PDB file of C-alpha atoms in Angstrom:
ATOM      1  CA  UNK A  17      43.458  -5.941 -25.814  1.00 46.00           C
ATOM      2  CA  UNK A  18      45.139  -4.756 -22.615  1.00 44.00           C
ATOM      3  CA  UNK A  19      43.769  -1.255 -23.203  1.00 41.00           C
ATOM      4  CA  UNK A  20      40.195  -2.612 -23.561  1.00 40.00           C
ATOM      5  CA  UNK A  21      40.609  -4.621 -20.354  1.00 37.00           C
ATOM      6  CA  UNK A  22      41.852  -1.536 -18.507  1.00 37.00           C
ATOM      7  CA  UNK A  23      38.827   0.484 -19.655  1.00 40.00           C
ATOM      8  CA  UNK A  24      36.491  -2.349 -18.704  1.00 38.00           C
ATOM      9  CA  UNK A  25      37.971  -2.605 -15.205  1.00 36.00           C
ATOM     10  CA  UNK A  26      37.760   1.192 -14.777  1.00 38.00           C
ATOM     11  CA  UNK A  27      34.109   1.183 -15.888  1.00 37.00           C
ATOM     12  CA  UNK A  28      33.243  -1.634 -13.467  1.00 35.00           C
ATOM     13  CA  UNK A  29      34.903   0.230 -10.595  1.00 40.00           C
ATOM     14  CA  UNK A  30      32.900   3.371 -11.406  1.00 37.00           C
ATOM     15  CA  UNK A  31      29.670   1.394 -11.635  1.00 39.00           C
ATOM     16  CA  UNK A  32      30.362  -0.328  -8.311  1.00 39.00           C
ATOM     17  CA  UNK A  33      31.162   2.993  -6.632  1.00 39.00           C
ATOM     18  CA  UNK A  34      27.965   4.583  -7.963  1.00 40.00           C
ATOM     19  CA  UNK A  35      25.820   1.604  -6.941  1.00 39.00           C
ATOM     20  CA  UNK A  36      27.172   1.600  -3.400  1.00 37.00           C
ATOM     21  CA  UNK A  37      25.502   4.979  -2.823  1.00 39.00           C
ATOM     22  CA  UNK A  38      22.107   3.872  -4.133  1.00 40.00           C
ATOM     23  CA  UNK A  39      20.850   1.977  -1.075  1.00 41.00           C
ATOM     24  CA  UNK A  40      18.034   3.327   1.066  1.00 42.00           C
ATOM     25  CA  UNK A  41      18.536   4.422   4.628  1.00 42.00           C
ATOM     26  CA  UNK A  42      16.428   5.398   7.561  1.00 43.00           C
ATOM     27  CA  UNK A  43      18.253   8.646   8.145  1.00 43.00           C
ATOM     28  CA  UNK A  44      18.772  11.793   6.150  1.00 44.00           C
ATOM     29  CA  UNK A  45      22.194  13.278   5.564  1.00 45.00           C
ATOM     30  CA  UNK A  46      24.839  12.190   8.047  1.00 49.00           C
ATOM     31  CA  UNK A  47      23.699  13.515  11.399  1.00 50.00           C
ATOM     32  CA  UNK A  48      20.367  14.669   9.895  1.00 58.00           C
ATOM     33  CA  UNK A  49      16.872  13.757  11.045  1.00 68.00           C
ATOM     34  CA  UNK A  50      15.658  10.185  10.692  1.00 83.00           C
ATOM     35  CA  UNK A  51      13.447   9.662   7.656  1.00 88.00           C
ATOM     36  CA  UNK A  52      11.366   7.047   9.489  1.00 91.00           C
ATOM     37  CA  UNK A  53      10.410   6.777  13.140  1.00 93.00           C
ATOM     38  CA  UNK A  54       8.934   3.500  14.362  1.00 93.00           C
ATOM     39  CA  UNK A  55       7.444   3.105  17.845  1.00 92.00           C
ATOM     40  CA  UNK A  56       5.136   0.711  19.664  1.00 93.00           C
ATOM     41  CA  UNK A  57       1.813   2.208  20.703  1.00 93.00           C
ATOM     42  CA  UNK A  58       1.562   1.776  24.478  1.00 93.00           C
ATOM     43  CA  UNK A  59      -1.086  -0.678  25.632  1.00 92.00           C
ATOM     44  CA  UNK A  60      -1.658  -2.146  22.159  1.00 91.00           C
ATOM     45  CA  UNK A  61       0.018  -4.597  19.830  1.00 88.00           C
ATOM     46  CA  UNK A  62       0.292  -1.923  17.155  1.00 94.00           C
ATOM     47  CA  UNK A  63       3.300  -0.063  15.805  1.00 94.00           C
ATOM     48  CA  UNK A  64       3.243   3.526  14.537  1.00 96.00           C
ATOM     49  CA  UNK A  65       5.362   4.420  11.510  1.00 96.00           C
ATOM     50  CA  UNK A  66       5.986   8.152  10.998  1.00 96.00           C
ATOM     51  CA  UNK A  67       7.686   9.485   7.866  1.00 95.00           C
ATOM     52  CA  UNK A  68       9.325  12.823   7.203  1.00 94.00           C
ATOM     53  CA  UNK A  69       7.824  14.747   4.267  1.00 93.00           C
ATOM     54  CA  UNK A  70      10.857  13.828   2.133  1.00 92.00           C
ATOM     55  CA  UNK A  71      10.539  10.123   2.968  1.00 92.00           C
ATOM     56  CA  UNK A  72       6.805  10.133   2.191  1.00 91.00           C
ATOM     57  CA  UNK A  73       7.508  11.770  -1.178  1.00 90.00           C
ATOM     58  CA  UNK A  74      10.326   9.330  -1.971  1.00 91.00           C
ATOM     59  CA  UNK A  75       8.200   6.285  -1.119  1.00 90.00           C
ATOM     60  CA  UNK A  76       5.164   7.686  -2.931  1.00 92.00           C
ATOM     61  CA  UNK A  77       2.612   6.778  -0.272  1.00 94.00           C
ATOM     62  CA  UNK A  78      -0.962   7.341  -1.464  1.00 94.00           C
ATOM     63  CA  UNK A  79      -4.020   7.008   0.687  1.00 96.00           C
ATOM     64  CA  UNK A  80      -7.680   6.367   0.018  1.00 96.00           C
ATOM     65  CA  UNK A  81     -10.747   5.611   2.114  1.00 97.00           C
ATOM     66  CA  UNK A  82     -12.364   2.392   3.253  1.00 97.00           C
ATOM     67  CA  UNK A  83     -15.662   2.201   1.382  1.00 97.00           C
ATOM     68  CA  UNK A  84     -19.097   0.876   2.294  1.00 96.00           C
ATOM     69  CA  UNK A  85     -21.544  -0.576  -0.182  1.00 93.00           C
ATOM     70  CA  UNK A  86     -24.650  -2.710  -0.300  1.00 92.00           C
ATOM     71  CA  UNK A  87     -24.274  -6.135  -1.909  1.00 87.00           C
ATOM     72  CA  UNK A  88     -26.712  -7.611  -4.404  1.00 87.00           C
ATOM     73  CA  UNK A  89     -28.311  -9.475  -1.475  1.00 91.00           C
ATOM     74  CA  UNK A  90     -28.809  -6.249   0.462  1.00 91.00           C
ATOM     75  CA  UNK A  91     -26.005  -6.890   2.970  1.00 90.00           C
ATOM     76  CA  UNK A  92     -23.743  -4.028   4.020  1.00 93.00           C
ATOM     77  CA  UNK A  93     -20.138  -4.574   2.946  1.00 94.00           C
ATOM     78  CA  UNK A  94     -16.899  -2.804   3.850  1.00 97.00           C
ATOM     79  CA  UNK A  95     -14.416  -2.766   0.985  1.00 97.00           C
ATOM     80  CA  UNK A  96     -10.817  -1.791   0.272  1.00 98.00           C
ATOM     81  CA  UNK A  97      -8.775  -1.967  -2.924  1.00 97.00           C
ATOM     82  CA  UNK A  98      -7.168  -5.393  -3.069  1.00 96.00           C
ATOM     83  CA  UNK A  99      -3.803  -3.718  -3.737  1.00 95.00           C
ATOM     84  CA  UNK A 100      -3.969  -2.156  -0.244  1.00 97.00           C
ATOM     85  CA  UNK A 101      -3.835  -5.617   1.380  1.00 97.00           C
ATOM     86  CA  UNK A 102      -0.424  -6.759   2.651  1.00 96.00           C
ATOM     87  CA  UNK A 103       0.412 -10.296   3.744  1.00 96.00           C
ATOM     88  CA  UNK A 104       3.012 -10.919   6.448  1.00 92.00           C
ATOM     89  CA  UNK A 105       5.387 -13.893   6.507  1.00 90.00           C
ATOM     90  CA  UNK A 106       2.667 -16.048   8.111  1.00 94.00           C
ATOM     91  CA  UNK A 107       0.093 -15.091   5.457  1.00 95.00           C
ATOM     92  CA  UNK A 108      -1.923 -12.811   7.761  1.00 96.00           C
ATOM     93  CA  UNK A 109      -3.549  -9.995   5.740  1.00 98.00           C
ATOM     94  CA  UNK A 110      -3.448  -6.395   6.935  1.00 97.00           C
ATOM     95  CA  UNK A 111      -3.795  -2.793   5.789  1.00 98.00           C
ATOM     96  CA  UNK A 112      -2.088   0.383   6.918  1.00 98.00           C
ATOM     97  CA  UNK A 113      -4.411   3.059   8.254  1.00 98.00           C
ATOM     98  CA  UNK A 114      -3.362   6.704   8.241  1.00 97.00           C
ATOM     99  CA  UNK A 115      -4.819   8.538  11.267  1.00 97.00           C
ATOM    100  CA  UNK A 116      -2.765  11.686  10.502  1.00 96.00           C
ATOM    101  CA  UNK A 117      -0.591  12.930   7.641  1.00 95.00           C
ATOM    102  CA  UNK A 118       2.542  10.749   7.261  1.00 96.00           C
ATOM    103  CA  UNK A 119       1.482   8.539  10.219  1.00 97.00           C
ATOM    104  CA  UNK A 120       0.703   4.879   9.492  1.00 97.00           C
ATOM    105  CA  UNK A 121      -0.463   1.945  11.609  1.00 97.00           C
ATOM    106  CA  UNK A 122      -0.812  -1.618  10.296  1.00 97.00           C
ATOM    107  CA  UNK A 123      -4.047  -3.400  11.239  1.00 96.00           C
ATOM    108  CA  UNK A 124      -4.841  -7.076  10.614  1.00 96.00           C
ATOM    109  CA  UNK A 125      -7.990  -7.660   8.551  1.00 97.00           C
ATOM    110  CA  UNK A 126     -10.226 -10.616   7.803  1.00 98.00           C
ATOM    111  CA  UNK A 127     -11.157 -10.923   4.152  1.00 97.00           C
ATOM    112  CA  UNK A 128     -14.616 -12.275   3.385  1.00 96.00           C
ATOM    113  CA  UNK A 129     -13.957 -12.538  -0.342  1.00 95.00           C
ATOM    114  CA  UNK A 130     -12.279 -10.870  -3.303  1.00 95.00           C
ATOM    115  CA  UNK A 131     -14.271  -9.475  -6.198  1.00 93.00           C
ATOM    116  CA  UNK A 132     -12.058  -8.264  -9.030  1.00 94.00           C
ATOM    117  CA  UNK A 133      -9.717  -5.662  -7.563  1.00 96.00           C
ATOM    118  CA  UNK A 134     -11.808  -5.143  -4.406  1.00 96.00           C
ATOM    119  CA  UNK A 135     -11.449  -6.972  -1.084  1.00 97.00           C
ATOM    120  CA  UNK A 136     -14.638  -7.278   0.942  1.00 97.00           C
ATOM    121  CA  UNK A 137     -13.694  -7.333   4.619  1.00 97.00           C
ATOM    122  CA  UNK A 138     -15.289  -9.356   7.372  1.00 96.00           C
ATOM    123  CA  UNK A 139     -13.210  -7.473   9.948  1.00 96.00           C
ATOM    124  CA  UNK A 140     -11.014  -4.389   9.646  1.00 96.00           C
ATOM    125  CA  UNK A 141     -11.070  -0.607   9.651  1.00 96.00           C
ATOM    126  CA  UNK A 142     -14.419   1.175   9.506  1.00 96.00           C
ATOM    127  CA  UNK A 143     -15.864   2.759   6.378  1.00 96.00           C
ATOM    128  CA  UNK A 144     -14.412   6.207   5.843  1.00 97.00           C
ATOM    129  CA  UNK A 145     -11.059   5.522   7.541  1.00 97.00           C
ATOM    130  CA  UNK A 146      -7.968   6.551   5.574  1.00 98.00           C
ATOM    131  CA  UNK A 147      -5.845   3.628   4.400  1.00 98.00           C
ATOM    132  CA  UNK A 148      -2.666   3.298   2.361  1.00 97.00           C
ATOM    133  CA  UNK A 149      -3.385   2.215  -1.192  1.00 96.00           C
ATOM    134  CA  UNK A 150       0.149   2.622  -2.530  1.00 95.00           C
ATOM    135  CA  UNK A 151       3.481   2.334  -0.721  1.00 94.00           C
ATOM    136  CA  UNK A 152       2.371  -0.105   1.971  1.00 94.00           C
ATOM    137  CA  UNK A 153       5.142  -2.584   1.209  1.00 94.00           C
ATOM    138  CA  UNK A 154       7.765   0.080   1.959  1.00 94.00           C
ATOM    139  CA  UNK A 155       5.971   0.975   5.199  1.00 95.00           C
ATOM    140  CA  UNK A 156       5.913  -2.709   6.155  1.00 94.00           C
ATOM    141  CA  UNK A 157       9.658  -2.879   5.503  1.00 92.00           C
ATOM    142  CA  UNK A 158      10.216   0.182   7.690  1.00 91.00           C
ATOM    143  CA  UNK A 159       8.048  -1.318  10.452  1.00 92.00           C
ATOM    144  CA  UNK A 160       9.819  -4.664  10.420  1.00 89.00           C
ATOM    145  CA  UNK A 161      13.317  -3.349   9.764  1.00 85.00           C
ATOM    146  CA  UNK A 162      13.650  -4.812   6.276  1.00 72.00           C
ATOM    147  CA  UNK A 163      15.148  -2.314   3.844  1.00 58.00           C
ATOM    148  CA  UNK A 164      13.908  -2.179   0.258  1.00 51.00           C
ATOM    149  CA  UNK A 165      15.933  -2.067  -2.934  1.00 46.00           C
TER     150      UNK A 165
END
């Protein structure tokens, strides 16, 4: 029994040691470049999040385009995938735009309604703008200083 307990304790120590190295960080190797740079955009209320190529690959950020369509009533609608919508702690919806590769800026939106997996916007980015459709929650965490799992 004592031998089994010893092996169990040794296994738990190894597991704990391995898990302690699994957290995410905002920098590369010790002394290496930062994986994420976050900066306020002068004269606006917006924040720019810039990722290194390695960080973008690790997060798996995917972008798409804001779409325009005509509704059944003939009205022009601007749409985004519903999965691209993020809600902050106060319930305010937003999307991340991507004005350049690996550069992301969160913009509040007003949702008119949801139809299936599409959000029809009353206010937000213009049709054709690049937005984040996958990985936005990690970008939000980087922007606000909340690390993921």
